[in-house]
PDB file of C-alpha atoms in Angstrom:
ATOM      1  CA  MET A  61     143.266 -77.359 199.405  1.00  0.00           C
ATOM      2  CA  ARG A  62     146.866 -76.884 198.417  1.00  0.00           C
ATOM      3  CA  ILE A  63     149.702 -78.871 199.925  1.00  0.00           C
ATOM      4  CA  GLY A  64     150.452 -76.322 202.640  1.00  0.00           C
ATOM      5  CA  GLU A  65     146.810 -76.175 203.662  1.00  0.00           C
ATOM      6  CA  ILE A  66     146.258 -79.929 203.932  1.00  0.00           C
ATOM      7  CA  ALA A  67     149.554 -80.311 205.777  1.00  0.00           C
ATOM      8  CA  ALA A  68     148.544 -77.649 208.302  1.00  0.00           C
ATOM      9  CA  LEU A  69     145.068 -79.177 208.697  1.00  0.00           C
ATOM     10  CA  VAL A  70     146.387 -82.680 209.471  1.00  0.00           C
ATOM     11  CA  GLY A  71     149.398 -81.477 211.458  1.00  0.00           C
ATOM     12  CA  VAL A  72     152.274 -82.607 209.270  1.00  0.00           C
ATOM     13  CA  THR A  73     154.763 -80.772 207.104  1.00  0.00           C
ATOM     14  CA  PRO A  74     154.506 -80.304 203.336  1.00  0.00           C
ATOM     15  CA  ARG A  75     157.763 -82.220 203.105  1.00  0.00           C
ATOM     16  CA  ALA A  76     156.112 -85.189 204.838  1.00  0.00           C
ATOM     17  CA  VAL A  77     153.211 -85.043 202.375  1.00  0.00           C
ATOM     18  CA  ARG A  78     155.638 -85.137 199.447  1.00  0.00           C
ATOM     19  CA  HIS A  79     157.471 -88.053 201.071  1.00  0.00           C
ATOM     20  CA  TYR A  80     154.219 -90.001 201.385  1.00  0.00           C
ATOM     21  CA  HIS A  81     153.563 -89.324 197.708  1.00  0.00           C
ATOM     22  CA  GLN A  82     157.015 -90.652 196.781  1.00  0.00           C
ATOM     23  CA  SER A  83     156.505 -93.704 199.024  1.00  0.00           C
ATOM     24  CA  GLY A  84     153.205 -94.519 197.367  1.00  0.00           C
ATOM     25  CA  LEU A  85     151.197 -94.135 200.576  1.00  0.00           C
ATOM     26  CA  LEU A  86     149.305 -91.039 199.486  1.00  0.00           C
ATOM     27  CA  PRO A  87     148.128 -90.935 195.846  1.00  0.00           C
ATOM     28  CA  GLU A  88     148.951 -87.836 193.865  1.00  0.00           C
ATOM     29  CA  PRO A  89     145.812 -85.650 193.608  1.00  0.00           C
ATOM     30  CA  ALA A  90     144.601 -83.971 190.459  1.00  0.00           C
ATOM     31  CA  ARG A  91     146.347 -80.735 189.561  1.00  0.00           C
ATOM     32  CA  ARG A  92     144.813 -77.418 188.694  1.00  0.00           C
ATOM     33  CA  ALA A  93     145.480 -75.713 185.389  1.00  0.00           C
ATOM     34  CA  ASN A  94     148.281 -73.755 187.050  1.00  0.00           C
ATOM     35  CA  GLY A  95     150.016 -77.014 188.020  1.00  0.00           C
ATOM     36  CA  TYR A  96     149.287 -76.895 191.763  1.00  0.00           C
ATOM     37  CA  ARG A  97     147.960 -80.031 193.477  1.00  0.00           C
ATOM     38  CA  GLU A  98     144.342 -79.853 194.576  1.00  0.00           C
ATOM     39  CA  TYR A  99     143.583 -81.915 197.700  1.00  0.00           C
ATOM     40  CA  GLY A 100     140.113 -82.932 198.832  1.00  0.00           C
ATOM     41  CA  ILE A 101     138.571 -84.219 202.036  1.00  0.00           C
ATOM     42  CA  ARG A 102     139.328 -87.855 201.185  1.00  0.00           C
ATOM     43  CA  ASP A 103     143.012 -86.954 200.831  1.00  0.00           C
ATOM     44  CA  ALA A 104     142.912 -85.303 204.247  1.00  0.00           C
ATOM     45  CA  VAL A 105     141.255 -88.363 205.838  1.00  0.00           C
ATOM     46  CA  LEU A 106     143.880 -90.683 204.333  1.00  0.00           C
ATOM     47  CA  LEU A 107     146.729 -88.374 205.356  1.00  0.00           C
ATOM     48  CA  ALA A 108     145.379 -88.229 208.908  1.00  0.00           C
ATOM     49  CA  ARG A 109     145.288 -92.015 209.056  1.00  0.00           C
ATOM     50  CA  ILE A 110     148.866 -92.243 207.832  1.00  0.00           C
ATOM     51  CA  ARG A 111     149.907 -89.795 210.516  1.00  0.00           C
ATOM     52  CA  ARG A 112     148.157 -91.781 213.271  1.00  0.00           C
ATOM     53  CA  LEU A 113     149.736 -95.046 212.153  1.00  0.00           C
ATOM     54  CA  THR A 114     153.250 -93.598 211.947  1.00  0.00           C
ATOM     55  CA  GLU A 115     152.846 -91.997 215.378  1.00  0.00           C
ATOM     56  CA  LEU A 116     152.055 -95.475 216.732  1.00  0.00           C
ATOM     57  CA  GLY A 117     155.484 -96.509 215.527  1.00  0.00           C
ATOM     58  CA  LEU A 118     154.609 -98.380 212.357  1.00  0.00           C
ATOM     59  CA  GLY A 119     157.131 -98.253 209.551  1.00  0.00           C
ATOM     60  CA  LEU A 120     156.066 -97.097 206.109  1.00  0.00           C
ATOM     61  CA  ASP A 121     155.900-100.670 204.786  1.00  0.00           C
ATOM     62  CA  GLU A 122     153.638-101.627 207.697  1.00  0.00           C
ATOM     63  CA  VAL A 123     151.463 -98.566 207.076  1.00  0.00           C
ATOM     64  CA  ARG A 124     151.214 -99.556 203.426  1.00  0.00           C
ATOM     65  CA  GLY A 125     150.049-103.034 204.426  1.00  0.00           C
ATOM     66  CA  VAL A 126     147.370-101.635 206.717  1.00  0.00           C
ATOM     67  CA  LEU A 127     146.111 -99.196 204.108  1.00  0.00           C
ATOM     68  CA  ALA A 128     145.973-101.930 201.474  1.00  0.00           C
ATOM     69  CA  ASP A 129     143.434-103.803 203.595  1.00  0.00           C
ATOM     70  CA  ASP A 130     140.266-101.851 202.958  1.00  0.00           C
ATOM     71  CA  GLU A 131     138.380-103.548 205.779  1.00  0.00           C
ATOM     72  CA  GLY A 132     141.150-102.920 208.263  1.00  0.00           C
ATOM     73  CA  ARG A 133     141.531-106.623 209.060  1.00  0.00           C
ATOM     74  CA  GLY A 134     145.325-106.303 209.108  1.00  0.00           C
ATOM     75  CA  LEU A 135     145.417-103.416 211.549  1.00  0.00           C
ATOM     76  CA  VAL A 136     144.771-105.460 214.698  1.00  0.00           C
ATOM     77  CA  GLU A 137     147.553-107.903 213.837  1.00  0.00           C
ATOM     78  CA  VAL A 138     150.049-105.146 213.068  1.00  0.00           C
ATOM     79  CA  LEU A 139     149.169-103.251 216.240  1.00  0.00           C
ATOM     80  CA  GLN A 140     149.561-106.447 218.292  1.00  0.00           C
ATOM     81  CA  GLU A 141     153.034-106.968 216.839  1.00  0.00           C
ATOM     82  CA  LEU A 142     153.874-103.358 217.619  1.00  0.00           C
ATOM     83  CA  GLU A 143     152.652-103.759 221.197  1.00  0.00           C
ATOM     84  CA  GLU A 144     154.815-106.856 221.679  1.00  0.00           C
ATOM     85  CA  ASP A 145     157.829-105.051 220.223  1.00  0.00           C
ATOM     86  CA  LEU A 146     157.310-102.087 222.556  1.00  0.00           C
ATOM     87  CA  ALA A 147     157.039-104.497 225.500  1.00  0.00           C
ATOM     88  CA  ARG A 148     160.392-106.009 224.561  1.00  0.00           C
ATOM     89  CA  GLN A 149     161.926-102.544 224.281  1.00  0.00           C
ATOM     90  CA  GLU A 150     160.537-101.631 227.707  1.00  0.00           C
ATOM     91  CA  ALA A 151     162.103-104.758 229.224  1.00  0.00           C
ATOM     92  CA  VAL A 152     165.488-103.907 227.691  1.00  0.00           C
ATOM     93  CA  ILE A 153     165.282-100.308 228.905  1.00  0.00           C
ATOM     94  CA  ARG A 154     164.260-101.462 232.387  1.00  0.00           C
ATOM     95  CA  GLU A 155     167.245-103.820 232.562  1.00  0.00           C
ATOM     96  CA  ARG A 156     169.619-101.090 231.360  1.00  0.00           C
ATOM     97  CA  ARG A 157     168.286 -98.658 233.949  1.00  0.00           C
ATOM     98  CA  GLU A 158     168.782-101.242 236.691  1.00  0.00           C
ATOM     99  CA  ARG A 159     172.376-101.788 235.593  1.00  0.00           C
ATOM    100  CA  LEU A 160     172.934 -98.051 235.326  1.00  0.00           C
ATOM    101  CA  GLY A 161     171.506 -97.541 238.813  1.00  0.00           C
ATOM    102  CA  ALA A 162     173.923-100.095 240.236  1.00  0.00           C
ATOM    103  CA  LEU A 163     176.808 -98.367 238.438  1.00  0.00           C
ATOM    104  CA  LEU A 164     175.764 -94.989 239.831  1.00  0.00           C
ATOM    105  CA  VAL A 165     175.755 -96.359 243.386  1.00  0.00           C
ATOM    106  CA  ARG A 166     179.238 -97.818 242.922  1.00  0.00           C
ATOM    107  CA  ALA A 167     180.467 -94.595 241.291  1.00  0.00           C
ATOM    108  CA  ARG A 168     179.211 -92.501 244.214  1.00  0.00           C
ATOM    109  CA  ASP A 169     180.969 -94.882 246.608  1.00  0.00           C
ATOM    110  CA  GLY A 170     184.208 -94.551 244.630  1.00  0.00           C
ATOM    111  CA  LEU A 171     184.095 -98.203 243.576  1.00  0.00           C
ATOM    112  CA  LEU A 172     183.784 -97.717 239.812  1.00  0.00           C
ATOM    113  CA  PRO A 173     187.105 -98.626 238.127  1.00  0.00           C
ATOM    114  CA  ALA A 174     188.692 -96.515 235.426  1.00  0.00           C
ATOM    115  CA  GLU A 175     187.723 -99.192 232.904  1.00  0.00           C
ATOM    116  CA  GLY A 176     184.028 -98.708 233.737  1.00  0.00           C
ATOM    117  CA  PRO A 177     181.268 -98.958 233.211  1.00  0.00           C
ATOM    118  CA  VAL A 178     181.732-102.683 233.725  1.00  0.00           C
ATOM    119  CA  SER A 179     179.601-105.465 235.142  1.00  0.00           C
ATOM    120  CA  GLN A 180     179.311-105.881 238.880  1.00  0.00           C
ATOM    121  CA  GLU A 181     181.299-109.126 238.676  1.00  0.00           C
ATOM    122  CA  LEU A 182     184.242-107.506 236.909  1.00  0.00           C
ATOM    123  CA  GLY A 183     184.036-104.431 239.129  1.00  0.00           C
ATOM    124  CA  GLU A 184     184.427-106.645 242.193  1.00  0.00           C
ATOM    125  CA  LEU A 185     187.340-108.513 240.612  1.00  0.00           C
ATOM    126  CA  LEU A 186     189.169-105.300 239.746  1.00  0.00           C
ATOM    127  CA  ALA A 187     188.476-103.942 243.221  1.00  0.00           C
ATOM    128  CA  GLY A 188     190.093-107.078 244.641  1.00  0.00           C
ATOM    129  CA  LEU A 189     193.176-106.423 242.543  1.00  0.00           C
ATOM    130  CA  GLY A 190     193.448-103.000 244.163  1.00  0.00           C
ATOM    131  CA  PRO A 191     194.474 -99.765 242.423  1.00  0.00           C
ATOM    132  CA  ALA A 192     195.839-100.321 238.945  1.00  0.00           C
ATOM    133  CA  PRO A 193     199.623-100.706 239.315  1.00  0.00           C
ATOM    134  CA  ASP A 194     202.058 -98.761 237.170  1.00  0.00           C
ATOM    135  CA  SER A 195     202.427-101.754 234.900  1.00  0.00           C
ATOM    136  CA  PRO A 196     201.918-101.912 231.120  1.00  0.00           C
ATOM    137  CA  MET A 197     200.956-105.582 231.427  1.00  0.00           C
ATOM    138  CA  ALA A 198     198.371-104.817 234.091  1.00  0.00           C
ATOM    139  CA  ALA A 199     196.862-102.153 231.834  1.00  0.00           C
ATOM    140  CA  LYS A 200     196.626-104.650 228.953  1.00  0.00           C
ATOM    141  CA  ASP A 201     195.054-107.225 231.246  1.00  0.00           C
ATOM    142  CA  ARG A 202     192.389-104.793 232.444  1.00  0.00           C
ATOM    143  CA  GLU A 203     191.607-103.751 228.878  1.00  0.00           C
ATOM    144  CA  ILE A 204     191.133-107.382 227.815  1.00  0.00           C
ATOM    145  CA  LEU A 205     188.934-108.077 230.845  1.00  0.00           C
ATOM    146  CA  ALA A 206     186.802-105.022 230.065  1.00  0.00           C
ATOM    147  CA  LEU A 207     186.423-106.228 226.464  1.00  0.00           C
ATOM    148  CA  LEU A 208     185.443-109.753 227.542  1.00  0.00           C
ATOM    149  CA  ASP A 209     183.015-108.213 230.013  1.00  0.00           C
ATOM    150  CA  THR A 210     181.156-106.719 227.059  1.00  0.00           C
ATOM    151  CA  VAL A 211     181.273-109.505 224.474  1.00  0.00           C
ATOM    152  CA  VAL A 212     180.863-112.639 226.615  1.00  0.00           C
ATOM    153  CA  PRO A 213     177.266-113.701 227.489  1.00  0.00           C
ATOM    154  CA  ASP A 214     176.195-112.802 231.023  1.00  0.00           C
ATOM    155  CA  ASP A 215     176.139-116.325 232.500  1.00  0.00           C
ATOM    156  CA  GLU A 216     179.471-117.290 230.988  1.00  0.00           C
ATOM    157  CA  ARG A 217     181.025-113.973 232.046  1.00  0.00           C
ATOM    158  CA  ALA A 218     179.957-114.431 235.659  1.00  0.00           C
ATOM    159  CA  ARG A 219     181.402-117.956 235.723  1.00  0.00           C
ATOM    160  CA  LEU A 220     184.752-117.010 234.188  1.00  0.00           C
ATOM    161  CA  ILE A 221     185.206-113.937 236.363  1.00  0.00           C
ATOM    162  CA  GLY A 222     184.341-116.037 239.418  1.00  0.00           C
ATOM    163  CA  LEU A 223     187.182-118.391 238.543  1.00  0.00           C
ATOM    164  CA  LEU A 224     189.618-115.464 238.258  1.00  0.00           C
ATOM    165  CA  HIS A 225     188.986-114.208 241.799  1.00  0.00           C
ATOM    166  CA  GLY A 226     191.573-116.633 243.162  1.00  0.00           C
ATOM    167  CA  THR A 227     194.293-115.177 240.942  1.00  0.00           C
ATOM    168  CA  ALA A 228     194.343-111.720 242.551  1.00  0.00           C
ATOM    169  CA  GLU A 229     197.089-112.564 245.048  1.00  0.00           C
ATOM    170  CA  TYR A 230     199.429-113.626 242.213  1.00  0.00           C
ATOM    171  CA  ALA A 231     198.569-110.825 239.807  1.00  0.00           C
ATOM    172  CA  HIS A 232     201.262-108.333 240.776  1.00  0.00           C
ATOM    173  CA  GLU A 233     204.042-110.922 240.572  1.00  0.00           C
ATOM    174  CA  VAL A 234     202.804-112.092 237.163  1.00  0.00           C
ATOM    175  CA  TYR A 235     202.626-108.517 235.878  1.00  0.00           C
ATOM    176  CA  ALA A 236     206.123-107.759 237.124  1.00  0.00           C
ATOM    177  CA  ARG A 237     207.628-110.832 235.486  1.00  0.00           C
ATOM    178  CA  LEU A 238     205.878-110.191 232.170  1.00  0.00           C
ATOM    179  CA  ASP A 239     206.807-106.499 232.199  1.00  0.00           C
ATOM    180  CA  ALA A 240     210.452-107.532 232.648  1.00  0.00           C
ATOM    181  CA  LEU A 241     210.226-109.483 229.385  1.00  0.00           C
ATOM    182  CA  ALA A 242     209.231-106.452 227.300  1.00  0.00           C
ATOM    183  CA  GLY A 243     212.654-106.140 225.703  1.00  0.00           C
ATOM    184  CA  ALA A 244     213.785-109.753 226.035  1.00  0.00           C
ATOM    185  CA  GLU A 245     214.178-112.488 223.441  1.00  0.00           C
ATOM    186  CA  PRO A 246     211.797-115.485 223.371  1.00  0.00           C
ATOM    187  CA  ASP A 247     214.615-117.815 224.470  1.00  0.00           C
ATOM    188  CA  ASP A 248     215.352-115.746 227.588  1.00  0.00           C
ATOM    189  CA  PRO A 249     215.410-118.033 230.698  1.00  0.00           C
ATOM    190  CA  ARG A 250     212.960-115.676 232.406  1.00  0.00           C
ATOM    191  CA  VAL A 251     210.282-116.719 229.898  1.00  0.00           C
ATOM    192  CA  ALA A 252     209.984-120.163 231.500  1.00  0.00           C
ATOM    193  CA  GLU A 253     209.987-118.610 234.993  1.00  0.00           C
ATOM    194  CA  ALA A 254     207.178-116.197 234.113  1.00  0.00           C
ATOM    195  CA  ALA A 255     205.226-118.978 232.428  1.00  0.00           C
ATOM    196  CA  GLY A 256     205.521-121.133 235.517  1.00  0.00           C
ATOM    197  CA  VAL A 257     204.200-118.387 237.791  1.00  0.00           C
ATOM    198  CA  LEU A 258     201.343-117.604 235.420  1.00  0.00           C
ATOM    199  CA  ALA A 259     200.396-121.248 234.980  1.00  0.00           C
ATOM    200  CA  ALA A 260     200.425-121.777 238.748  1.00  0.00           C
ATOM    201  CA  CYS A 261     197.844-119.056 239.331  1.00  0.00           C
ATOM    202  CA  LEU A 262     195.562-119.904 236.400  1.00  0.00           C
ATOM    203  CA  PRO A 263     192.665-122.221 237.305  1.00  0.00           C
ATOM    204  CA  ASP A 264     192.467-125.259 235.041  1.00  0.00           C
ATOM    205  CA  GLU A 265     189.115-124.230 233.597  1.00  0.00           C
ATOM    206  CA  VAL A 266     190.389-120.786 232.650  1.00  0.00           C
ATOM    207  CA  GLY A 267     193.575-122.112 231.104  1.00  0.00           C
ATOM    208  CA  MET A 268     191.695-124.717 229.122  1.00  0.00           C
ATOM    209  CA  GLU A 269     189.045-122.310 227.828  1.00  0.00           C
ATOM    210  CA  LEU A 270     191.219-119.354 226.888  1.00  0.00           C
ATOM    211  CA  PRO A 271     191.484-119.368 223.081  1.00  0.00           C
ATOM    212  CA  ALA A 272     194.929-120.177 221.727  1.00  0.00           C
ATOM    213  CA  GLU A 273     196.690-118.048 219.152  1.00  0.00           C
ATOM    214  CA  GLY A 274     195.347-118.707 215.680  1.00  0.00           C
ATOM    215  CA  THR A 275     191.944-119.900 216.918  1.00  0.00           C
ATOM    216  CA  SER A 276     190.168-116.542 217.231  1.00  0.00           C
ATOM    217  CA  GLY A 277     190.554-112.920 216.208  1.00  0.00           C
ATOM    218  CA  LEU A 278     190.560-111.831 219.847  1.00  0.00           C
ATOM    219  CA  ALA A 279     193.374-114.220 220.737  1.00  0.00           C
ATOM    220  CA  ASP A 280     195.430-113.118 217.745  1.00  0.00           C
ATOM    221  CA  ALA A 281     194.948-109.462 218.684  1.00  0.00           C
ATOM    222  CA  PHE A 282     195.979-110.185 222.268  1.00  0.00           C
ATOM    223  CA  PHE A 283     199.161-112.053 221.349  1.00  0.00           C
ATOM    224  CA  GLY A 284     199.963-109.532 218.639  1.00  0.00           C
ATOM    225  CA  ASP A 285     199.961-106.766 221.240  1.00  0.00           C
ATOM    226  CA  LEU A 286     202.604-108.534 223.347  1.00  0.00           C
ATOM    227  CA  ALA A 287     206.350-108.417 223.007  1.00  0.00           C
ATOM    228  CA  PRO A 288     207.873-111.651 221.594  1.00  0.00           C
ATOM    229  CA  ALA A 289     209.125-112.890 224.969  1.00  0.00           C
ATOM    230  CA  GLN A 290     205.823-112.020 226.672  1.00  0.00           C
ATOM    231  CA  SER A 291     203.875-113.875 223.998  1.00  0.00           C
ATOM    232  CA  ALA A 292     206.149-116.872 224.401  1.00  0.00           C
ATOM    233  CA  ALA A 293     205.600-116.855 228.168  1.00  0.00           C
ATOM    234  CA  VAL A 294     201.814-116.740 227.878  1.00  0.00           C
ATOM    235  CA  ARG A 295     201.756-119.500 225.254  1.00  0.00           C
ATOM    236  CA  LEU A 296     203.986-121.660 227.440  1.00  0.00           C
ATOM    237  CA  ALA A 297     201.786-121.000 230.487  1.00  0.00           C
ATOM    238  CA  LEU A 298     198.676-122.129 228.620  1.00  0.00           C
ATOM    239  CA  ARG A 299     200.486-125.244 227.474  1.00  0.00           C
ATOM    240  CA  LEU A 300     201.548-125.970 231.055  1.00  0.00           C
ATOM    241  CA  VAL A 301     197.949-125.624 232.263  1.00  0.00           C
ATOM    242  CA  ARG A 302     196.720-128.002 229.560  1.00  0.00           C
ATOM    243  CA  ASP A 303     199.479-130.495 230.385  1.00  0.00           C
ATOM    244  CA  ARG A 304     198.572-130.258 234.072  1.00  0.00           C
ATOM    245  CA  GLN A 305     194.927-130.900 233.329  1.00  0.00           C
ATOM    246  CA  HIS A 306     195.822-133.826 231.076  1.00  0.00           C
ATOM    247  CA  GLN A 307     197.963-135.403 233.790  1.00  0.00           C
ATOM    248  CA  GLN A 308     195.175-134.988 236.329  1.00  0.00           C
ATOM    249  CA  ARG A 309     192.721-136.736 234.030  1.00  0.00           C
ATOM    250  CA  GLN A 310     195.180-139.592 233.494  1.00  0.00           C
ATOM    251  CA  GLY A 311     195.537-139.948 237.260  1.00  0.00           C
ATOM    252  CA  GLU A 312     191.798-140.108 237.706  1.00  0.00           C
ATOM    253  CA  ASP A 313     191.477-142.796 235.065  1.00  0.00           C
ATOM    254  CA  ARG A 314     193.950-145.091 236.822  1.00  0.00           C
TER     255      ARG A 314
END
């Protein structure tokens, strides 16, 4: 048989046969005087086995390991590993479909925010804030929340977002004060006023856990996106929250 014939017999392409030759899975057969490869029945049997193993999802290195074991003792172990891997993939897909289903329900009910898809916890928080105001600071805040929603582990995300639910009633005032600082200098008296309002609405746990500038790439990116006076106000607010927490701890120790 020539390469096209054996490929057609086993149900693969000639290109796949050549690839298996290059990968060392299928030995090169003897060639005729005219230079064409001449395949026999043993080549076809081996090629069929390679096809079956690859269709099961084994990588070429795994196929090579199975073929190297003449008695097939390694096949059961490799197939067991493959079965476990597929089970893990099924669990991930099932979880993603469940999350997607919940998002579809919220989207049909008009409850999916523009920042979506987001977690249910963040979706509920944003819904509590109401329609996104015409505020550059509010837009930045929603973008940061959507980013944290993706990168923070599920349990930690749910806890942090739960703490932020109590800040919704102060959000619009905070946004307005920070927006007003867009063109101001860091020593503007309104910086301290905005910091005071922000610190008052931030729960202690949130204020203590938010990374400070210079401690993480995310924090640096956040502060770098703010105007100088806005950045000064946020830094001062975090310092006020930490001072407040420190004073509370001192009072408890007395």
